[in-house]
PDB file of C-alpha atoms in Angstrom:
ATOM      1  CA  MET A   1     -58.842   0.963  43.904  1.00  0.00           C
ATOM      2  CA  SER A   2     -56.718   3.595  42.518  1.00  0.00           C
ATOM      3  CA  ARG A   3     -56.103   6.568  44.590  1.00  0.00           C
ATOM      4  CA  ALA A   4     -56.846  10.014  43.171  1.00  0.00           C
ATOM      5  CA  THR A   5     -53.356  11.478  44.028  1.00  0.00           C
ATOM      6  CA  PRO A   6     -51.241  13.895  42.028  1.00  0.00           C
ATOM      7  CA  ALA A   7     -48.802  12.356  39.381  1.00  0.00           C
ATOM      8  CA  SER A   8     -45.367  11.918  40.401  1.00  0.00           C
ATOM      9  CA  ARG A   9     -42.905  13.988  38.509  1.00  0.00           C
ATOM     10  CA  GLY A  10     -39.002  13.895  38.316  1.00  0.00           C
ATOM     11  CA  ALA A  11     -36.136  15.043  36.187  1.00  0.00           C
ATOM     12  CA  VAL A  12     -35.369  12.749  33.129  1.00  0.00           C
ATOM     13  CA  ASP A  13     -31.546  12.005  33.145  1.00  0.00           C
ATOM     14  CA  ARG A  14     -30.342  11.144  29.611  1.00  0.00           C
ATOM     15  CA  PHE A  15     -27.058   9.391  28.758  1.00  0.00           C
ATOM     16  CA  SER A  16     -25.473   8.474  25.392  1.00  0.00           C
ATOM     17  CA  THR A  17     -22.449   6.965  24.177  1.00  0.00           C
ATOM     18  CA  ARG A  18     -21.972   9.437  21.473  1.00  0.00           C
ATOM     19  CA  GLY A  19     -19.110  11.597  21.528  1.00  0.00           C
ATOM     20  CA  VAL A  20     -17.542   9.102  23.921  1.00  0.00           C
ATOM     21  CA  PRO A  21     -14.076   7.375  22.720  1.00  0.00           C
ATOM     22  CA  ALA A  22     -14.979   4.037  21.114  1.00  0.00           C
ATOM     23  CA  ALA A  23     -12.635   1.999  23.510  1.00  0.00           C
ATOM     24  CA  ARG A  24     -14.534   3.512  26.519  1.00  0.00           C
ATOM     25  CA  ARG A  25     -18.007   3.137  25.415  1.00  0.00           C
ATOM     26  CA  ILE A  26     -18.833  -0.270  26.800  1.00  0.00           C
ATOM     27  CA  GLU A  27     -17.120   0.579  30.155  1.00  0.00           C
ATOM     28  CA  LEU A  28     -19.219   3.744  30.592  1.00  0.00           C
ATOM     29  CA  TRP A  29     -22.387   2.245  29.585  1.00  0.00           C
ATOM     30  CA  GLU A  30     -22.122  -0.596  32.227  1.00  0.00           C
ATOM     31  CA  GLU A  31     -21.163   2.154  34.896  1.00  0.00           C
ATOM     32  CA  HIS A  32     -24.233   4.342  33.760  1.00  0.00           C
ATOM     33  CA  ASN A  33     -26.683   1.158  33.906  1.00  0.00           C
ATOM     34  CA  ALA A  34     -25.429   0.115  37.229  1.00  0.00           C
ATOM     35  CA  ASP A  35     -26.031   3.436  38.869  1.00  0.00           C
ATOM     36  CA  ALA A  36     -29.299   4.161  37.141  1.00  0.00           C
ATOM     37  CA  LEU A  37     -31.073   0.861  36.446  1.00  0.00           C
ATOM     38  CA  VAL A  38     -29.694  -2.573  36.709  1.00  0.00           C
ATOM     39  CA  ALA A  39     -25.836  -3.686  36.645  1.00  0.00           C
ATOM     40  CA  LEU A  40     -25.109  -5.644  33.660  1.00  0.00           C
ATOM     41  CA  ARG A  41     -22.051  -7.040  31.772  1.00  0.00           C
ATOM     42  CA  CYS A  42     -22.138  -5.901  28.174  1.00  0.00           C
ATOM     43  CA  ARG A  43     -20.582  -7.479  25.145  1.00  0.00           C
ATOM     44  CA  MET A  44     -20.604  -6.499  21.356  1.00  0.00           C
ATOM     45  CA  LEU A  45     -21.994  -8.836  18.694  1.00  0.00           C
ATOM     46  CA  GLU A  46     -20.175  -7.046  15.941  1.00  0.00           C
ATOM     47  CA  GLU A  47     -16.807  -5.517  15.360  1.00  0.00           C
ATOM     48  CA  GLU A  48     -18.509  -1.819  15.693  1.00  0.00           C
ATOM     49  CA  ALA A  49     -18.335   0.559  18.540  1.00  0.00           C
ATOM     50  CA  LEU A  50     -21.608   0.619  20.798  1.00  0.00           C
ATOM     51  CA  GLU A  51     -24.123   3.237  20.038  1.00  0.00           C
ATOM     52  CA  ALA A  52     -26.476   3.633  22.828  1.00  0.00           C
ATOM     53  CA  SER A  53     -28.822   6.138  24.771  1.00  0.00           C
ATOM     54  CA  GLU A  54     -30.799   5.880  27.914  1.00  0.00           C
ATOM     55  CA  ALA A  55     -33.530   8.288  29.408  1.00  0.00           C
ATOM     56  CA  ASN A  56     -33.796   7.516  33.098  1.00  0.00           C
ATOM     57  CA  LEU A  57     -36.547   8.901  35.474  1.00  0.00           C
ATOM     58  CA  GLN A  58     -36.539   7.838  39.302  1.00  0.00           C
ATOM     59  CA  LEU A  59     -39.807   8.541  40.756  1.00  0.00           C
ATOM     60  CA  ASP A  60     -40.914   8.050  44.481  1.00  0.00           C
ATOM     61  CA  ARG A  61     -41.406   4.265  44.109  1.00  0.00           C
ATOM     62  CA  LEU A  62     -40.829   3.169  40.561  1.00  0.00           C
ATOM     63  CA  HIS A  63     -38.017   3.647  38.138  1.00  0.00           C
ATOM     64  CA  LEU A  64     -38.826   4.218  34.156  1.00  0.00           C
ATOM     65  CA  ALA A  65     -36.323   4.109  31.286  1.00  0.00           C
ATOM     66  CA  HIS A  66     -36.269   4.458  27.615  1.00  0.00           C
ATOM     67  CA  VAL A  67     -33.454   2.640  26.024  1.00  0.00           C
ATOM     68  CA  GLU A  68     -31.889   2.588  22.404  1.00  0.00           C
ATOM     69  CA  ALA A  69     -29.041   0.729  21.317  1.00  0.00           C
ATOM     70  CA  SER A  70     -26.965  -1.011  18.530  1.00  0.00           C
ATOM     71  CA  PRO A  71     -26.932  -4.946  18.449  1.00  0.00           C
ATOM     72  CA  HIS A  72     -25.171  -6.233  21.639  1.00  0.00           C
ATOM     73  CA  ALA A  73     -25.627  -8.657  24.460  1.00  0.00           C
ATOM     74  CA  VAL A  74     -25.998  -8.002  28.295  1.00  0.00           C
ATOM     75  CA  GLU A  75     -25.714 -10.649  31.118  1.00  0.00           C
ATOM     76  CA  ARG A  76     -26.653 -10.355  34.671  1.00  0.00           C
ATOM     77  CA  THR A  77     -24.288 -12.921  36.294  1.00  0.00           C
ATOM     78  CA  ALA A  78     -24.692 -14.490  39.738  1.00  0.00           C
ATOM     79  CA  ARG A  79     -21.961 -12.636  40.970  1.00  0.00           C
ATOM     80  CA  THR A  80     -23.198  -9.164  39.677  1.00  0.00           C
ATOM     81  CA  VAL A  81     -26.327 -10.069  41.694  1.00  0.00           C
ATOM     82  CA  ARG A  82     -24.556 -10.627  44.744  1.00  0.00           C
ATOM     83  CA  THR A  83     -22.350  -7.635  44.580  1.00  0.00           C
ATOM     84  CA  ARG A  84     -25.272  -5.322  43.002  1.00  0.00           C
ATOM     85  CA  PRO A  85     -28.699  -6.408  43.947  1.00  0.00           C
ATOM     86  CA  THR A  86     -31.595  -4.732  42.840  1.00  0.00           C
ATOM     87  CA  GLU A  87     -34.320  -6.286  45.083  1.00  0.00           C
ATOM     88  CA  SER A  88     -36.682  -5.469  42.213  1.00  0.00           C
ATOM     89  CA  VAL A  89     -38.866  -6.744  39.439  1.00  0.00           C
ATOM     90  CA  ALA A  90     -37.919  -5.878  35.761  1.00  0.00           C
ATOM     91  CA  LEU A  91     -40.405  -5.168  33.072  1.00  0.00           C
ATOM     92  CA  TYR A  92     -38.932  -4.583  29.489  1.00  0.00           C
ATOM     93  CA  PHE A  93     -41.347  -3.447  26.524  1.00  0.00           C
ATOM     94  CA  THR A  94     -39.726  -4.425  23.440  1.00  0.00           C
ATOM     95  CA  LEU A  95     -40.434  -1.579  20.784  1.00  0.00           C
ATOM     96  CA  ARG A  96     -37.981  -2.246  18.080  1.00  0.00           C
ATOM     97  CA  GLY A  97     -35.710  -5.226  17.420  1.00  0.00           C
ATOM     98  CA  GLU A  98     -36.288  -8.960  18.013  1.00  0.00           C
ATOM     99  CA  ALA A  99     -34.414 -10.177  21.479  1.00  0.00           C
ATOM    100  CA  TYR A 100     -33.793 -13.208  23.229  1.00  0.00           C
ATOM    101  CA  PHE A 101     -33.819 -13.920  27.024  1.00  0.00           C
ATOM    102  CA  HIS A 102     -32.046 -16.659  28.591  1.00  0.00           C
ATOM    103  CA  HIS A 103     -32.858 -17.604  32.191  1.00  0.00           C
ATOM    104  CA  ASP A 104     -32.585 -20.716  34.422  1.00  0.00           C
ATOM    105  CA  ASP A 105     -35.953 -21.765  33.314  1.00  0.00           C
ATOM    106  CA  GLY A 106     -35.554 -21.475  29.416  1.00  0.00           C
ATOM    107  CA  VAL A 107     -34.909 -19.356  26.546  1.00  0.00           C
ATOM    108  CA  ARG A 108     -37.682 -17.150  25.346  1.00  0.00           C
ATOM    109  CA  ARG A 109     -37.688 -14.810  22.328  1.00  0.00           C
ATOM    110  CA  LEU A 110     -39.379 -11.547  22.039  1.00  0.00           C
ATOM    111  CA  ARG A 111     -40.587  -9.538  19.420  1.00  0.00           C
ATOM    112  CA  PRO A 112     -41.669  -5.795  19.173  1.00  0.00           C
ATOM    113  CA  GLY A 113     -44.995  -5.413  21.029  1.00  0.00           C
ATOM    114  CA  GLN A 114     -44.146  -8.006  23.680  1.00  0.00           C
ATOM    115  CA  LEU A 115     -43.599  -7.303  27.385  1.00  0.00           C
ATOM    116  CA  LEU A 116     -41.047  -9.267  29.310  1.00  0.00           C
ATOM    117  CA  VAL A 117     -41.667  -9.599  33.242  1.00  0.00           C
ATOM    118  CA  CYS A 118     -38.910 -10.991  35.469  1.00  0.00           C
ATOM    119  CA  ASP A 119     -37.140 -10.922  38.773  1.00  0.00           C
ATOM    120  CA  ALA A 120     -34.138  -8.714  38.186  1.00  0.00           C
ATOM    121  CA  ASP A 121     -32.065 -10.561  40.849  1.00  0.00           C
ATOM    122  CA  ARG A 122     -32.002 -13.996  38.906  1.00  0.00           C
ATOM    123  CA  PRO A 123     -29.339 -14.192  36.493  1.00  0.00           C
ATOM    124  CA  PHE A 124     -29.938 -13.744  32.864  1.00  0.00           C
ATOM    125  CA  LEU A 125     -28.631 -13.151  29.650  1.00  0.00           C
ATOM    126  CA  ARG A 126     -30.503 -10.870  26.947  1.00  0.00           C
ATOM    127  CA  GLY A 127     -29.191 -10.328  23.420  1.00  0.00           C
ATOM    128  CA  PHE A 128     -30.302  -7.942  20.706  1.00  0.00           C
ATOM    129  CA  SER A 129     -28.916  -8.894  17.348  1.00  0.00           C
ATOM    130  CA  GLN A 130     -31.045  -6.373  15.551  1.00  0.00           C
ATOM    131  CA  GLY A 131     -30.244  -3.520  17.883  1.00  0.00           C
ATOM    132  CA  LEU A 132     -33.152  -2.431  20.181  1.00  0.00           C
ATOM    133  CA  GLU A 133     -35.567   0.154  21.355  1.00  0.00           C
ATOM    134  CA  GLU A 134     -37.329  -0.636  24.613  1.00  0.00           C
ATOM    135  CA  LEU A 135     -39.226   0.937  27.597  1.00  0.00           C
ATOM    136  CA  ALA A 136     -38.211  -0.480  31.099  1.00  0.00           C
ATOM    137  CA  MET A 137     -39.533  -0.245  34.519  1.00  0.00           C
ATOM    138  CA  LYS A 138     -38.066  -1.395  37.588  1.00  0.00           C
ATOM    139  CA  VAL A 139     -40.245  -2.149  40.696  1.00  0.00           C
ATOM    140  CA  PRO A 140     -38.785  -2.670  44.192  1.00  0.00           C
ATOM    141  CA  TYR A 141     -40.075  -5.978  45.723  1.00  0.00           C
ATOM    142  CA  ASP A 142     -41.764  -4.467  48.758  1.00  0.00           C
ATOM    143  CA  VAL A 143     -43.678  -2.066  46.316  1.00  0.00           C
ATOM    144  CA  PHE A 144     -44.590  -4.699  43.927  1.00  0.00           C
ATOM    145  CA  ARG A 145     -45.951  -6.981  46.756  1.00  0.00           C
ATOM    146  CA  SER A 146     -47.927  -4.079  48.472  1.00  0.00           C
ATOM    147  CA  ALA A 147     -49.523  -3.498  44.966  1.00  0.00           C
ATOM    148  CA  GLY A 148     -50.697  -7.285  45.018  1.00  0.00           C
ATOM    149  CA  GLY A 149     -48.316  -8.550  42.577  1.00  0.00           C
ATOM    150  CA  THR A 150     -47.061 -12.230  42.331  1.00  0.00           C
ATOM    151  CA  MET A 151     -43.449 -12.647  41.615  1.00  0.00           C
ATOM    152  CA  PRO A 152     -42.954 -13.711  38.027  1.00  0.00           C
ATOM    153  CA  ARG A 153     -41.447 -17.231  38.579  1.00  0.00           C
ATOM    154  CA  PRO A 154     -40.862 -18.023  35.983  1.00  0.00           C
ATOM    155  CA  ALA A 155     -40.356 -14.882  33.848  1.00  0.00           C
ATOM    156  CA  ARG A 156     -43.516 -13.759  31.957  1.00  0.00           C
ATOM    157  CA  VAL A 157     -44.074 -12.761  28.281  1.00  0.00           C
ATOM    158  CA  ILE A 158     -47.145 -10.643  27.490  1.00  0.00           C
ATOM    159  CA  ASP A 159     -48.384  -9.211  24.279  1.00  0.00           C
ATOM    160  CA  PHE A 160     -49.003  -5.415  24.563  1.00  0.00           C
ATOM    161  CA  GLY A 161     -48.990  -4.388  20.870  1.00  0.00           C
ATOM    162  CA  THR A 162     -47.695  -0.800  20.125  1.00  0.00           C
ATOM    163  CA  PRO A 163     -47.718   2.155  22.192  1.00  0.00           C
ATOM    164  CA  GLY A 164     -49.649   5.194  20.404  1.00  0.00           C
ATOM    165  CA  ALA A 165     -52.436   5.208  17.890  1.00  0.00           C
ATOM    166  CA  ASP A 166     -52.101   2.119  15.978  1.00  0.00           C
ATOM    167  CA  PRO A 167     -54.604   2.035  13.205  1.00  0.00           C
ATOM    168  CA  ASN A 168     -54.494  -1.844  13.437  1.00  0.00           C
ATOM    169  CA  PRO A 169     -54.473  -2.672  16.938  1.00  0.00           C
ATOM    170  CA  ASP A 170     -53.439  -6.438  18.030  1.00  0.00           C
ATOM    171  CA  PRO A 171     -56.639  -7.965  19.308  1.00  0.00           C
ATOM    172  CA  ASN A 172     -54.913 -10.294  21.528  1.00  0.00           C
ATOM    173  CA  ALA A 173     -52.965  -7.571  23.040  1.00  0.00           C
ATOM    174  CA  ASN A 174     -53.311  -7.086  26.765  1.00  0.00           C
ATOM    175  CA  PRO A 175     -55.046  -3.846  27.365  1.00  0.00           C
ATOM    176  CA  TYR A 176     -53.432  -3.194  30.772  1.00  0.00           C
ATOM    177  CA  ALA A 177     -49.838  -3.844  29.781  1.00  0.00           C
ATOM    178  CA  ALA A 178     -50.796  -1.616  26.493  1.00  0.00           C
ATOM    179  CA  ALA A 179     -51.955   1.161  28.906  1.00  0.00           C
ATOM    180  CA  LEU A 180     -48.763   0.618  31.050  1.00  0.00           C
ATOM    181  CA  ALA A 181     -46.510   1.007  27.952  1.00  0.00           C
ATOM    182  CA  GLU A 182     -48.157   4.229  26.835  1.00  0.00           C
ATOM    183  CA  LEU A 183     -47.924   5.510  30.495  1.00  0.00           C
ATOM    184  CA  VAL A 184     -44.016   4.860  30.522  1.00  0.00           C
ATOM    185  CA  ALA A 185     -43.517   6.212  26.838  1.00  0.00           C
ATOM    186  CA  ARG A 186     -45.359   9.510  28.004  1.00  0.00           C
ATOM    187  CA  ALA A 187     -42.988  10.040  30.882  1.00  0.00           C
ATOM    188  CA  VAL A 188     -39.712   8.863  29.513  1.00  0.00           C
ATOM    189  CA  GLY A 189     -39.996   8.580  25.686  1.00  0.00           C
ATOM    190  CA  PRO A 190     -38.465  10.924  23.349  1.00  0.00           C
ATOM    191  CA  ASP A 191     -41.032  13.379  24.160  1.00  0.00           C
ATOM    192  CA  GLY A 192     -41.386  12.413  27.735  1.00  0.00           C
ATOM    193  CA  ASP A 193     -42.404  15.003  30.246  1.00  0.00           C
ATOM    194  CA  GLY A 194     -41.188  13.226  33.381  1.00  0.00           C
ATOM    195  CA  VAL A 195     -44.592  12.901  34.795  1.00  0.00           C
ATOM    196  CA  ALA A 196     -46.075   9.589  35.702  1.00  0.00           C
ATOM    197  CA  ASP A 197     -49.115   8.484  37.796  1.00  0.00           C
ATOM    198  CA  GLU A 198     -47.436   5.757  40.272  1.00  0.00           C
ATOM    199  CA  ASP A 199     -50.669   4.448  41.553  1.00  0.00           C
ATOM    200  CA  ALA A 200     -52.144   3.875  38.140  1.00  0.00           C
ATOM    201  CA  ALA A 201     -48.813   2.280  36.839  1.00  0.00           C
ATOM    202  CA  LEU A 202     -48.952  -0.054  39.625  1.00  0.00           C
ATOM    203  CA  ASP A 203     -52.529  -0.752  39.345  1.00  0.00           C
ATOM    204  CA  LEU A 204     -51.730  -1.684  35.568  1.00  0.00           C
ATOM    205  CA  VAL A 205     -48.728  -3.970  36.650  1.00  0.00           C
ATOM    206  CA  THR A 206     -50.985  -5.946  38.708  1.00  0.00           C
ATOM    207  CA  ALA A 207     -53.840  -6.055  36.163  1.00  0.00           C
ATOM    208  CA  ALA A 208     -51.457  -6.973  33.303  1.00  0.00           C
ATOM    209  CA  LEU A 209     -50.093 -10.189  35.145  1.00  0.00           C
ATOM    210  CA  ALA A 210     -53.384 -11.161  36.769  1.00  0.00           C
ATOM    211  CA  GLU A 211     -55.362 -14.043  35.554  1.00  0.00           C
ATOM    212  CA  PRO A 212     -58.313 -13.061  32.957  1.00  0.00           C
ATOM    213  CA  GLU A 213     -61.012 -13.768  35.270  1.00  0.00           C
ATOM    214  CA  ALA A 214     -59.463 -11.777  38.185  1.00  0.00           C
ATOM    215  CA  SER A 215     -61.042  -8.669  39.261  1.00  0.00           C
ATOM    216  CA  GLN A 216     -58.785  -5.453  38.506  1.00  0.00           C
ATOM    217  CA  ALA A 217     -58.256  -2.032  40.110  1.00  0.00           C
ATOM    218  CA  ALA A 218     -60.547   0.739  38.952  1.00  0.00           C
ATOM    219  CA  GLY A 219     -57.409   2.493  38.218  1.00  0.00           C
ATOM    220  CA  ALA A 220     -56.204  -0.158  35.764  1.00  0.00           C
ATOM    221  CA  HIS A 221     -59.687  -0.275  33.985  1.00  0.00           C
ATOM    222  CA  PHE A 222     -59.513   3.441  33.809  1.00  0.00           C
ATOM    223  CA  ALA A 223     -56.121   3.732  31.999  1.00  0.00           C
ATOM    224  CA  ALA A 224     -57.109   0.875  29.418  1.00  0.00           C
ATOM    225  CA  ALA A 225     -60.480   2.643  28.787  1.00  0.00           C
ATOM    226  CA  GLU A 226     -58.341   6.036  28.184  1.00  0.00           C
ATOM    227  CA  ARG A 227     -55.683   4.382  25.929  1.00  0.00           C
ATOM    228  CA  TYR A 228     -58.631   2.780  23.814  1.00  0.00           C
ATOM    229  CA  VAL A 229     -60.197   6.273  23.506  1.00  0.00           C
ATOM    230  CA  ARG A 230     -56.951   7.810  22.315  1.00  0.00           C
ATOM    231  CA  GLN A 231     -56.512   5.142  19.894  1.00  0.00           C
ATOM    232  CA  TRP A 232     -59.990   5.467  18.154  1.00  0.00           C
ATOM    233  CA  LEU A 233     -60.182   9.039  18.875  1.00  0.00           C
ATOM    234  CA  ARG A 234     -60.629   9.746  15.156  1.00  0.00           C
ATOM    235  CA  ASP A 235     -63.366   7.332  14.770  1.00  0.00           C
ATOM    236  CA  PRO A 236     -66.748   9.172  15.160  1.00  0.00           C
ATOM    237  CA  THR A 237     -68.763   5.653  15.721  1.00  0.00           C
ATOM    238  CA  MET A 238     -66.671   4.921  19.021  1.00  0.00           C
ATOM    239  CA  SER A 239     -68.972   3.963  21.762  1.00  0.00           C
ATOM    240  CA  ALA A 240     -69.331   2.863  25.157  1.00  0.00           C
ATOM    241  CA  ARG A 241     -69.927  -0.661  24.137  1.00  0.00           C
ATOM    242  CA  ARG A 242     -66.797  -0.916  22.147  1.00  0.00           C
ATOM    243  CA  ILE A 243     -64.731   0.620  24.836  1.00  0.00           C
ATOM    244  CA  ALA A 244     -66.177  -1.894  27.557  1.00  0.00           C
ATOM    245  CA  ASP A 245     -65.790  -5.116  25.010  1.00  0.00           C
ATOM    246  CA  ALA A 246     -62.074  -4.115  24.314  1.00  0.00           C
ATOM    247  CA  ILE A 247     -61.009  -3.783  27.929  1.00  0.00           C
ATOM    248  CA  GLY A 248     -63.486  -6.859  29.285  1.00  0.00           C
ATOM    249  CA  LEU A 249     -66.012  -5.041  31.209  1.00  0.00           C
ATOM    250  CA  SER A 250     -69.724  -4.628  30.737  1.00  0.00           C
ATOM    251  CA  GLU A 251     -71.072  -1.337  29.866  1.00  0.00           C
ATOM    252  CA  ARG A 252     -72.450  -0.876  33.436  1.00  0.00           C
ATOM    253  CA  GLN A 253     -68.939  -1.543  35.011  1.00  0.00           C
ATOM    254  CA  LEU A 254     -67.331   0.828  32.604  1.00  0.00           C
ATOM    255  CA  SER A 255     -69.758   3.640  33.722  1.00  0.00           C
ATOM    256  CA  ARG A 256     -68.689   2.993  37.401  1.00  0.00           C
ATOM    257  CA  VAL A 257     -65.103   2.813  36.676  1.00  0.00           C
ATOM    258  CA  LEU A 258     -65.266   6.337  34.940  1.00  0.00           C
ATOM    259  CA  ALA A 259     -67.688   7.631  37.311  1.00  0.00           C
ATOM    260  CA  GLU A 260     -64.985   6.933  40.067  1.00  0.00           C
ATOM    261  CA  HIS A 261     -62.590   9.268  38.379  1.00  0.00           C
ATOM    262  CA  GLY A 262     -65.184  11.956  37.681  1.00  0.00           C
ATOM    263  CA  THR A 263     -66.073  11.555  34.555  1.00  0.00           C
ATOM    264  CA  SER A 264     -68.394   9.542  31.747  1.00  0.00           C
ATOM    265  CA  VAL A 265     -67.929   8.070  28.298  1.00  0.00           C
ATOM    266  CA  PRO A 266     -68.981  11.143  26.672  1.00  0.00           C
ATOM    267  CA  ARG A 267     -67.146  13.480  28.679  1.00  0.00           C
ATOM    268  CA  LEU A 268     -64.042  11.368  28.326  1.00  0.00           C
ATOM    269  CA  ILE A 269     -64.475  11.343  24.625  1.00  0.00           C
ATOM    270  CA  ALA A 270     -65.199  14.886  24.020  1.00  0.00           C
ATOM    271  CA  ARG A 271     -62.423  16.123  26.304  1.00  0.00           C
ATOM    272  CA  ARG A 272     -59.745  14.157  24.546  1.00  0.00           C
ATOM    273  CA  ARG A 273     -61.027  15.048  21.210  1.00  0.00           C
ATOM    274  CA  VAL A 274     -61.083  18.684  22.222  1.00  0.00           C
ATOM    275  CA  GLU A 275     -57.431  18.468  23.247  1.00  0.00           C
ATOM    276  CA  MET A 276     -56.482  17.111  19.809  1.00  0.00           C
ATOM    277  CA  ALA A 277     -58.250  19.677  17.983  1.00  0.00           C
ATOM    278  CA  SER A 278     -56.548  22.356  20.081  1.00  0.00           C
ATOM    279  CA  ARG A 279     -53.306  20.925  19.270  1.00  0.00           C
ATOM    280  CA  MET A 280     -54.223  21.108  15.733  1.00  0.00           C
ATOM    281  CA  LEU A 281     -55.757  24.498  15.673  1.00  0.00           C
ATOM    282  CA  ARG A 282     -52.267  25.743  17.045  1.00  0.00           C
ATOM    283  CA  MET A 283     -49.948  23.772  14.532  1.00  0.00           C
ATOM    284  CA  PRO A 284     -48.714  25.686  11.448  1.00  0.00           C
ATOM    285  CA  SER A 285     -48.964  22.500   9.514  1.00  0.00           C
ATOM    286  CA  TYR A 286     -52.654  22.652   9.758  1.00  0.00           C
ATOM    287  CA  ALA A 287     -52.956  26.297   9.005  1.00  0.00           C
ATOM    288  CA  GLU A 288     -54.421  25.541   5.424  1.00  0.00           C
ATOM    289  CA  GLN A 289     -57.159  23.223   6.901  1.00  0.00           C
ATOM    290  CA  THR A 290     -60.701  24.676   7.739  1.00  0.00           C
ATOM    291  CA  VAL A 291     -61.624  24.528  11.234  1.00  0.00           C
ATOM    292  CA  GLU A 292     -64.684  22.094  10.131  1.00  0.00           C
ATOM    293  CA  ALA A 293     -61.889  19.969   8.628  1.00  0.00           C
ATOM    294  CA  ILE A 294     -59.851  19.584  11.659  1.00  0.00           C
ATOM    295  CA  GLY A 295     -63.154  18.973  13.789  1.00  0.00           C
ATOM    296  CA  LEU A 296     -63.781  15.890  11.155  1.00  0.00           C
ATOM    297  CA  ARG A 297     -60.504  14.666  11.587  1.00  0.00           C
ATOM    298  CA  CYS A 298     -60.757  14.550  15.247  1.00  0.00           C
ATOM    299  CA  GLY A 299     -63.816  12.393  15.349  1.00  0.00           C
ATOM    300  CA  PHE A 300     -66.555  15.092  15.578  1.00  0.00           C
ATOM    301  CA  SER A 301     -69.645  14.278  13.324  1.00  0.00           C
ATOM    302  CA  SER A 302     -70.339  17.796  12.166  1.00  0.00           C
ATOM    303  CA  ALA A 303     -69.240  21.316  12.359  1.00  0.00           C
ATOM    304  CA  ALA A 304     -72.079  22.020  14.710  1.00  0.00           C
ATOM    305  CA  GLN A 305     -71.105  19.378  17.093  1.00  0.00           C
ATOM    306  CA  PHE A 306     -67.386  20.533  16.975  1.00  0.00           C
ATOM    307  CA  SER A 307     -68.204  23.911  17.704  1.00  0.00           C
ATOM    308  CA  ARG A 308     -70.792  23.175  20.554  1.00  0.00           C
ATOM    309  CA  VAL A 309     -68.490  20.606  22.563  1.00  0.00           C
ATOM    310  CA  PHE A 310     -65.341  22.580  21.871  1.00  0.00           C
ATOM    311  CA  ARG A 311     -66.933  25.875  23.487  1.00  0.00           C
ATOM    312  CA  GLU A 312     -68.314  23.704  26.295  1.00  0.00           C
ATOM    313  CA  GLN A 313     -64.819  22.298  27.098  1.00  0.00           C
ATOM    314  CA  SER A 314     -62.697  25.269  26.357  1.00  0.00           C
ATOM    315  CA  GLY A 315     -65.040  28.440  26.560  1.00  0.00           C
ATOM    316  CA  MET A 316     -64.386  29.625  23.114  1.00  0.00           C
ATOM    317  CA  SER A 317     -65.275  28.363  19.784  1.00  0.00           C
ATOM    318  CA  PRO A 318     -62.624  26.625  17.535  1.00  0.00           C
ATOM    319  CA  SER A 319     -62.298  29.757  15.317  1.00  0.00           C
ATOM    320  CA  GLU A 320     -61.342  32.022  18.350  1.00  0.00           C
ATOM    321  CA  ALA A 321     -59.056  29.629  19.505  1.00  0.00           C
ATOM    322  CA  ARG A 322     -57.243  29.641  16.089  1.00  0.00           C
ATOM    323  CA  ARG A 323     -57.093  33.355  16.105  1.00  0.00           C
ATOM    324  CA  TYR A 324     -55.477  33.364  19.507  1.00  0.00           C
ATOM    325  CA  ALA A 325     -52.920  30.947  18.479  1.00  0.00           C
ATOM    326  CA  LEU A 326     -52.306  33.075  15.134  1.00  0.00           C
ATOM    327  CA  ALA A 327     -51.946  36.157  17.518  1.00  0.00           C
ATOM    328  CA  ALA A 328     -49.689  34.623  19.633  1.00  0.00           C
ATOM    329  CA  ARG A 329     -47.081  33.245  16.767  1.00  0.00           C
ATOM    330  CA  ALA A 330     -47.273  36.626  15.528  1.00  0.00           C
TER     331      ALA A 330
END
């Protein structure tokens, strides 16, 4: 069961090869990754200087990262493993660019929307002929085992879809892997805030790797339900049955999971819709839209419902919230 503990916060460390002399980019990229994430040997696939950037976040138990780079390949050799062991499980979420992963148990090709889970202390080769954008997560062996994880031998590939509100979600995507990708992206993505709930992340790792029929932690179910709500927030027909079906629970089980987190389906949906509406009411780009139009865009079925729920959640009407935002900007 997920623990109701505060989310962990850390400083996001950002590194880029931009502005670095071309001849030193690979050397410095290797040094940075050895210190920040996983020690690797890097080589270019084209006669061009490496363009790469990385955001790293070290939390109490987990390490999260967001990586972008031009076409290249990386290798973690047996010698590197001996001299720079990580004693960790690595999770790589492919966001852009197809990749291949060569391991002692074969070759796997990954496309955007797929998660690779592997033992970082077994030699491997990864190639990115189209460049890459990915999220990464490093889980120490002891943390992984204490969370109930089973070592990924052989490596695992899991479909997770695309983080964020995807209008055409992949019905085959693992909802726990999808929720985990969003959790990592919110912490270290381009707009990341350096905050992540480590208990929820570990619950999601365990749930994503578990067999479909295995019982999952309430924290993982809650994160998956939240992701589905965010994904379909604008749809006024969203219901408990749809959320439960999407994450593989009965409506009664879903209600129990949300109750353990102090909420319910209607309250969760209302809170997220009010949060979205509040942002839109403050944004200059929506200044020409009526309050009613914003409410409808956020999934409320009528202006009256929008006004009532918004006041219940925030203590003021949508119109008052807009006036306060205008006054603050002025």
